[in-house]
Amino acid sequence: MTDPYAAIPAFYDAEFAGADADAAFFARHAAPGPLLVLGAGTGRVARLLATDRDVTGLDLSAPMLAHARAAQRPGDRTRWVEGDIRTFDLGLFGEIVVPNGTFCFLHTRADQLACLRACARALPLGAPLVLDFPSPDFSLLGTPHTPERLAWEGDVGGRAGKRTREVRRRALDLRVDLLDRYWLDGVLAATSLLPLQLALPREIEWMCEAAGFWVDAFYGDYGGGPLRDGCDRLIVRACRC
Ligand SMILES: C[S@@+](CC[C@H](N)C(=O)[O-])C[C@H]1O[C@@H](n2cnc3c(N)ncnc32)[C@H](O)[C@@H]1O
């Protein structure tokens, strides 16, 4: 599969600069010991969590990791690893977090189970795995196509950047294909297709249980609010059993 992030790390950093509510949530619920971040991307979450613990960031995208490495400050011990969240074997950790919809890139039961089993092998008994999903938007899922519209505007390396998004949905499959177009000074600079597999809480609970976890808690936002219809996020804290 082509890397949807290959041409967009600079846009990604610009758009997510200052977005730290998810990292603050992970920090508040942190467990002791080394931390593994799956789908670390350009390193935003891993960097914010690396204040006083060893952190490893794993990602499939070499261009995203190149940005993470370039942003590394002296003394920062974060380790960046290029690899697949379905097949990693990087030793034991005290906790694993899977931020910002990364798990949605796994489309089949086999891929989902492979990732969760790799997580189970990397965690001792009782250690947590935290998965952050976008919550399915039921008011939109029945709309098969939303035409291109502006999704973000901002500064990208001193130039006027923007992102537009077109969305295709298959409600029964909980499948959402996001076609993002990135623009610099009004000229199309890159396109990125993000095929996302959404999930429901009970389904996630089954997956976790099948892979050697019990679900400790669900949250509906980064403030730690409860899961409810219409909430922003679907955050799962599961523990190795
Ligand atoms: C939405 S980005 C999240 C980046 C970062 N965690 C953040 O929140 O800023 C999703 C990341 O997951 C990575 N990813 C998707 N599928 C993957 C896989 N099978 N193995 C490793 N990384 C993967 C992508 O390359 C991308 O960097």
Tab-separated table of C-alpha atoms and ligand atoms in Angstrom:
chain	number	residue	atom	x	y	z
A	1	MET	CA	0.000	0.000	0.000
A	2	THR	CA	1.283	3.500	-0.759
A	3	ASP	CA	2.084	5.607	2.291
A	4	PRO	CA	-0.720	8.215	2.661
A	5	TYR	CA	1.579	10.273	4.861
A	6	ALA	CA	4.589	10.312	2.498
A	7	ALA	CA	4.108	13.846	1.186
A	8	ILE	CA	2.393	15.511	4.129
A	9	PRO	CA	4.581	15.492	7.292
A	10	ALA	CA	5.144	19.272	7.146
A	11	PHE	CA	1.396	19.870	6.765
A	12	TYR	CA	0.679	17.393	9.563
A	13	ASP	CA	3.068	19.169	11.945
A	14	ALA	CA	1.617	22.552	11.055
A	15	GLU	CA	-1.967	21.424	11.592
A	16	PHE	CA	-1.319	19.566	14.847
A	17	ALA	CA	1.140	22.080	16.374
A	18	GLY	CA	-0.243	22.877	19.804
A	19	ALA	CA	-2.725	19.993	19.821
A	20	ASP	CA	-1.896	18.389	23.138
A	21	ALA	CA	-5.211	17.399	24.747
A	22	ASP	CA	-4.703	13.737	23.821
A	23	ALA	CA	-1.138	13.649	25.195
A	24	ALA	CA	-2.361	15.341	28.386
A	25	PHE	CA	-5.009	12.624	28.730
A	26	PHE	CA	-2.393	9.874	28.235
A	27	ALA	CA	-0.104	11.593	30.787
A	28	ARG	CA	-2.880	11.775	33.407
A	29	HIS	CA	-3.617	8.055	32.988
A	30	ALA	CA	0.011	6.977	32.646
A	31	ALA	CA	1.383	3.745	34.101
A	32	PRO	CA	4.998	3.397	35.249
A	33	GLY	CA	7.763	2.038	33.041
A	34	PRO	CA	8.832	2.506	29.447
A	35	LEU	CA	6.169	3.631	27.010
A	36	LEU	CA	5.556	2.445	23.450
A	37	VAL	CA	3.609	4.728	21.091
A	38	LEU	CA	2.145	2.901	18.081
A	39	GLY	CA	1.679	5.055	14.982
A	40	ALA	CA	3.975	7.733	16.415
A	41	GLY	CA	4.010	9.726	13.176
A	42	THR	CA	6.039	12.934	13.407
A	43	GLY	CA	6.436	12.329	17.136
A	44	ARG	CA	3.961	14.845	18.564
A	45	VAL	CA	2.459	12.568	21.244
A	46	ALA	CA	5.649	10.627	22.013
A	47	ARG	CA	7.626	13.853	22.538
A	48	LEU	CA	5.028	15.295	24.911
A	49	LEU	CA	5.070	12.078	26.958
A	50	ALA	CA	8.857	11.712	27.085
A	51	THR	CA	9.372	14.101	29.995
A	52	ASP	CA	10.613	11.566	32.542
A	53	ARG	CA	10.362	8.152	30.965
A	54	ASP	CA	11.843	6.153	28.119
A	55	VAL	CA	9.600	6.345	25.072
A	56	THR	CA	9.713	4.373	21.827
A	57	GLY	CA	7.745	5.588	18.810
A	58	LEU	CA	6.892	3.026	16.113
A	59	ASP	CA	5.587	3.980	12.684
A	60	LEU	CA	5.442	2.571	9.169
A	61	SER	CA	6.064	5.900	7.463
A	62	ALA	CA	9.751	6.767	6.964
A	63	PRO	CA	8.928	10.397	5.992
A	64	MET	CA	6.863	10.899	9.175
A	65	LEU	CA	9.669	9.405	11.291
A	66	ALA	CA	12.253	11.612	9.553
A	67	HIS	CA	10.331	14.630	10.874
A	68	ALA	CA	10.192	13.077	14.335
A	69	ARG	CA	13.969	12.535	14.334
A	70	ALA	CA	14.635	16.052	13.026
A	71	ALA	CA	12.608	17.545	15.898
A	72	GLN	CA	14.545	15.578	18.529
A	73	ARG	CA	16.191	17.812	21.151
A	74	PRO	CA	19.580	17.063	22.750
A	75	GLY	CA	19.140	14.793	25.774
A	76	ASP	CA	15.781	13.527	24.529
A	77	ARG	CA	15.933	9.717	24.819
A	78	THR	CA	12.981	8.945	22.567
A	79	ARG	CA	13.721	6.066	20.204
A	80	TRP	CA	12.108	6.058	16.750
A	81	VAL	CA	11.548	2.728	15.036
A	82	GLU	CA	10.294	2.108	11.512
A	83	GLY	CA	7.983	-0.903	11.578
A	84	ASP	CA	4.490	-2.270	11.470
A	85	ILE	CA	2.111	-2.192	14.428
A	86	ARG	CA	0.907	-5.682	13.422
A	87	THR	CA	4.275	-7.387	13.635
A	88	PHE	CA	6.520	-5.531	16.079
A	89	ASP	CA	8.697	-7.176	18.697
A	90	LEU	CA	10.580	-4.498	20.638
A	91	GLY	CA	10.767	-6.047	24.114
A	92	LEU	CA	8.683	-5.297	27.180
A	93	PHE	CA	6.993	-1.988	28.047
A	94	GLY	CA	5.064	-0.637	31.027
A	95	GLU	CA	2.358	0.807	28.776
A	96	ILE	CA	1.346	1.126	25.107
A	97	VAL	CA	-0.696	3.973	23.636
A	98	VAL	CA	-2.196	4.017	20.130
A	99	PRO	CA	-3.124	7.652	19.471
A	100	ASN	CA	-5.277	9.558	17.044
A	101	GLY	CA	-7.059	6.818	15.127
A	102	THR	CA	-3.950	4.818	14.233
A	103	PHE	CA	-5.787	1.547	14.949
A	104	CYS	CA	-8.341	2.515	12.245
A	105	PHE	CA	-5.703	1.762	9.604
A	106	LEU	CA	-6.185	-1.930	10.398
A	107	HIS	CA	-9.072	-3.081	8.233
A	108	THR	CA	-9.367	-6.808	8.778
A	109	ARG	CA	-9.980	-8.884	11.871
A	110	ALA	CA	-6.668	-10.637	11.228
A	111	ASP	CA	-4.772	-7.313	11.203
A	112	GLN	CA	-6.567	-6.043	14.303
A	113	LEU	CA	-5.885	-9.251	16.183
A	114	ALA	CA	-2.242	-9.332	15.036
A	115	CYS	CA	-1.702	-5.835	16.432
A	116	LEU	CA	-3.440	-6.570	19.735
A	117	ARG	CA	-1.523	-9.839	20.138
A	118	ALA	CA	1.776	-8.026	19.486
A	119	CYS	CA	0.723	-5.542	22.202
A	120	ALA	CA	-0.128	-8.404	24.572
A	121	ARG	CA	3.346	-9.918	24.054
A	122	ALA	CA	4.931	-6.553	24.883
A	123	LEU	CA	3.092	-5.941	28.180
A	124	PRO	CA	3.336	-7.657	31.582
A	125	LEU	CA	0.243	-8.690	33.519
A	126	GLY	CA	-1.925	-5.689	34.493
A	127	ALA	CA	-0.131	-3.205	32.216
A	128	PRO	CA	-2.374	-0.911	30.161
A	129	LEU	CA	-2.991	-0.505	26.461
A	130	VAL	CA	-4.751	2.754	25.544
A	131	LEU	CA	-6.471	2.987	22.148
A	132	ASP	CA	-7.817	6.313	20.885
A	133	PHE	CA	-10.452	6.031	18.134
A	134	PRO	CA	-12.593	8.714	16.517
A	135	SER	CA	-16.149	8.091	17.656
A	136	PRO	CA	-18.437	7.072	14.754
A	137	ASP	CA	-20.638	10.044	13.823
A	138	PHE	CA	-24.068	8.459	13.349
A	139	SER	CA	-25.581	11.667	12.006
A	140	LEU	CA	-23.131	11.469	9.069
A	141	LEU	CA	-22.593	7.733	8.551
A	142	GLY	CA	-25.741	7.440	6.421
A	143	THR	CA	-24.404	10.041	3.995
A	144	PRO	CA	-22.351	8.099	1.423
A	145	HIS	CA	-20.481	11.107	0.065
A	146	THR	CA	-19.567	14.544	1.359
A	147	PRO	CA	-18.003	16.662	-1.391
A	148	GLU	CA	-14.677	18.412	-0.957
A	149	ARG	CA	-14.734	21.232	1.571
A	150	LEU	CA	-12.239	23.281	3.537
A	151	ALA	CA	-10.986	21.408	6.621
A	152	TRP	CA	-7.976	23.433	7.831
A	153	GLU	CA	-5.996	26.565	6.999
A	154	GLY	CA	-2.679	27.713	8.459
A	155	ASP	CA	0.966	28.562	8.050
A	156	VAL	CA	3.202	25.855	6.551
A	157	GLY	CA	6.855	26.918	6.647
A	158	GLY	CA	5.931	30.561	6.027
A	159	ARG	CA	3.500	29.766	3.216
A	160	ALA	CA	-0.295	29.771	3.131
A	161	GLY	CA	-1.375	26.165	3.589
A	162	LYS	CA	-4.769	24.572	3.596
A	163	ARG	CA	-6.360	21.149	3.620
A	164	THR	CA	-9.630	20.244	1.972
A	165	ARG	CA	-11.422	16.964	2.656
A	166	GLU	CA	-13.807	14.811	0.674
A	167	VAL	CA	-15.388	11.864	2.491
A	168	ARG	CA	-16.916	8.581	1.339
A	169	ARG	CA	-18.737	6.384	3.847
A	170	ARG	CA	-20.094	2.848	4.013
A	171	ALA	CA	-22.339	2.822	7.056
A	172	LEU	CA	-22.760	-0.923	7.509
A	173	ASP	CA	-18.999	-1.493	7.356
A	174	LEU	CA	-18.277	1.511	9.580
A	175	ARG	CA	-15.815	2.437	6.861
A	176	VAL	CA	-14.780	6.033	6.132
A	177	ASP	CA	-12.444	7.036	3.294
A	178	LEU	CA	-10.998	10.503	3.758
A	179	LEU	CA	-9.504	12.115	0.680
A	180	ASP	CA	-7.397	15.043	1.836
A	181	ARG	CA	-5.962	17.564	-0.604
A	182	TYR	CA	-3.152	19.803	0.610
A	183	TRP	CA	-2.565	23.225	-0.896
A	184	LEU	CA	0.326	25.701	-0.704
A	185	ASP	CA	-0.261	29.281	-1.823
A	186	GLY	CA	-3.394	28.097	-3.615
A	187	VAL	CA	-1.629	25.343	-5.593
A	188	LEU	CA	-2.357	21.646	-5.007
A	189	ALA	CA	0.770	20.224	-3.333
A	190	ALA	CA	-0.277	16.696	-2.251
A	191	THR	CA	-3.197	14.321	-1.898
A	192	SER	CA	-3.618	11.729	0.813
A	193	LEU	CA	-6.230	8.986	1.018
A	194	LEU	CA	-6.872	7.787	4.575
A	195	PRO	CA	-9.023	4.629	4.607
A	196	LEU	CA	-10.303	4.330	8.177
A	197	GLN	CA	-12.067	1.400	9.794
A	198	LEU	CA	-14.162	2.709	12.670
A	199	ALA	CA	-15.285	0.489	15.534
A	200	LEU	CA	-17.945	0.308	18.228
A	201	PRO	CA	-17.235	-0.130	21.949
A	202	ARG	CA	-18.611	-3.669	22.263
A	203	GLU	CA	-16.636	-4.781	19.204
A	204	ILE	CA	-13.449	-3.305	20.664
A	205	GLU	CA	-14.158	-5.077	23.938
A	206	TRP	CA	-14.437	-8.421	22.124
A	207	MET	CA	-11.229	-7.771	20.189
A	208	CYS	CA	-9.334	-6.909	23.347
A	209	GLU	CA	-10.657	-9.949	25.202
A	210	ALA	CA	-9.734	-12.225	22.298
A	211	ALA	CA	-6.158	-10.939	22.450
A	212	GLY	CA	-5.536	-11.223	26.199
A	213	PHE	CA	-6.850	-7.927	27.626
A	214	TRP	CA	-9.786	-6.885	29.778
A	215	VAL	CA	-11.300	-3.481	29.232
A	216	ASP	CA	-10.860	-1.344	32.314
A	217	ALA	CA	-12.549	1.855	31.084
A	218	PHE	CA	-14.025	3.728	28.129
A	219	TYR	CA	-13.852	7.505	27.812
A	220	GLY	CA	-15.677	9.811	25.390
A	221	ASP	CA	-13.279	12.745	25.331
A	222	TYR	CA	-9.786	13.796	26.390
A	223	GLY	CA	-11.178	15.353	29.562
A	224	GLY	CA	-12.034	11.833	30.765
A	225	GLY	CA	-15.802	12.278	30.216
A	226	PRO	CA	-18.020	9.211	29.770
A	227	LEU	CA	-18.730	7.511	26.478
A	228	ARG	CA	-22.124	8.632	25.163
A	229	ASP	CA	-23.918	9.127	21.844
A	230	GLY	CA	-22.375	12.067	20.020
A	231	CYS	CA	-19.088	12.088	21.953
A	232	ASP	CA	-15.888	13.090	20.117
A	233	ARG	CA	-13.627	10.195	20.887
A	234	LEU	CA	-13.816	6.552	21.800
A	235	ILE	CA	-10.889	5.962	24.130
A	236	VAL	CA	-10.306	2.485	25.504
A	237	ARG	CA	-8.077	1.555	28.415
A	238	ALA	CA	-7.461	-2.182	28.460
A	239	CYS	CA	-5.193	-4.130	30.788
A	240	ARG	CA	-3.149	-7.234	30.058
A	241	CYS	CA	-4.619	-10.326	31.730
B	1	LIG	C1	-3.166	9.898	12.379
B	1	LIG	S1	-1.441	9.534	12.329
B	1	LIG	C2	-1.037	9.729	14.056
B	1	LIG	C3	0.345	10.314	14.259
B	1	LIG	C4	0.657	10.720	15.696
B	1	LIG	N1	0.444	9.636	16.641
B	1	LIG	C5	-0.148	11.922	16.140
B	1	LIG	O1	-1.154	11.716	16.801
B	1	LIG	O2	0.218	13.035	15.817
B	1	LIG	C6	-1.452	7.777	12.103
B	1	LIG	C7	-0.068	7.179	11.970
B	1	LIG	O3	-0.207	5.760	11.955
B	1	LIG	C8	0.772	5.233	11.078
B	1	LIG	N2	0.388	3.884	10.675
B	1	LIG	C9	-0.710	3.503	9.975
B	1	LIG	N3	-0.716	2.161	9.809
B	1	LIG	C10	0.414	1.681	10.407
B	1	LIG	C11	0.969	0.380	10.573
B	1	LIG	N4	0.363	-0.721	10.077
B	1	LIG	N5	2.126	0.271	11.252
B	1	LIG	C12	2.763	1.368	11.752
B	1	LIG	N6	2.275	2.620	11.626
B	1	LIG	C13	1.115	2.787	10.956
B	1	LIG	C14	0.823	6.237	9.934
B	1	LIG	O4	2.028	6.139	9.204
B	1	LIG	C15	0.660	7.560	10.688
B	1	LIG	O5	1.901	8.146	11.003
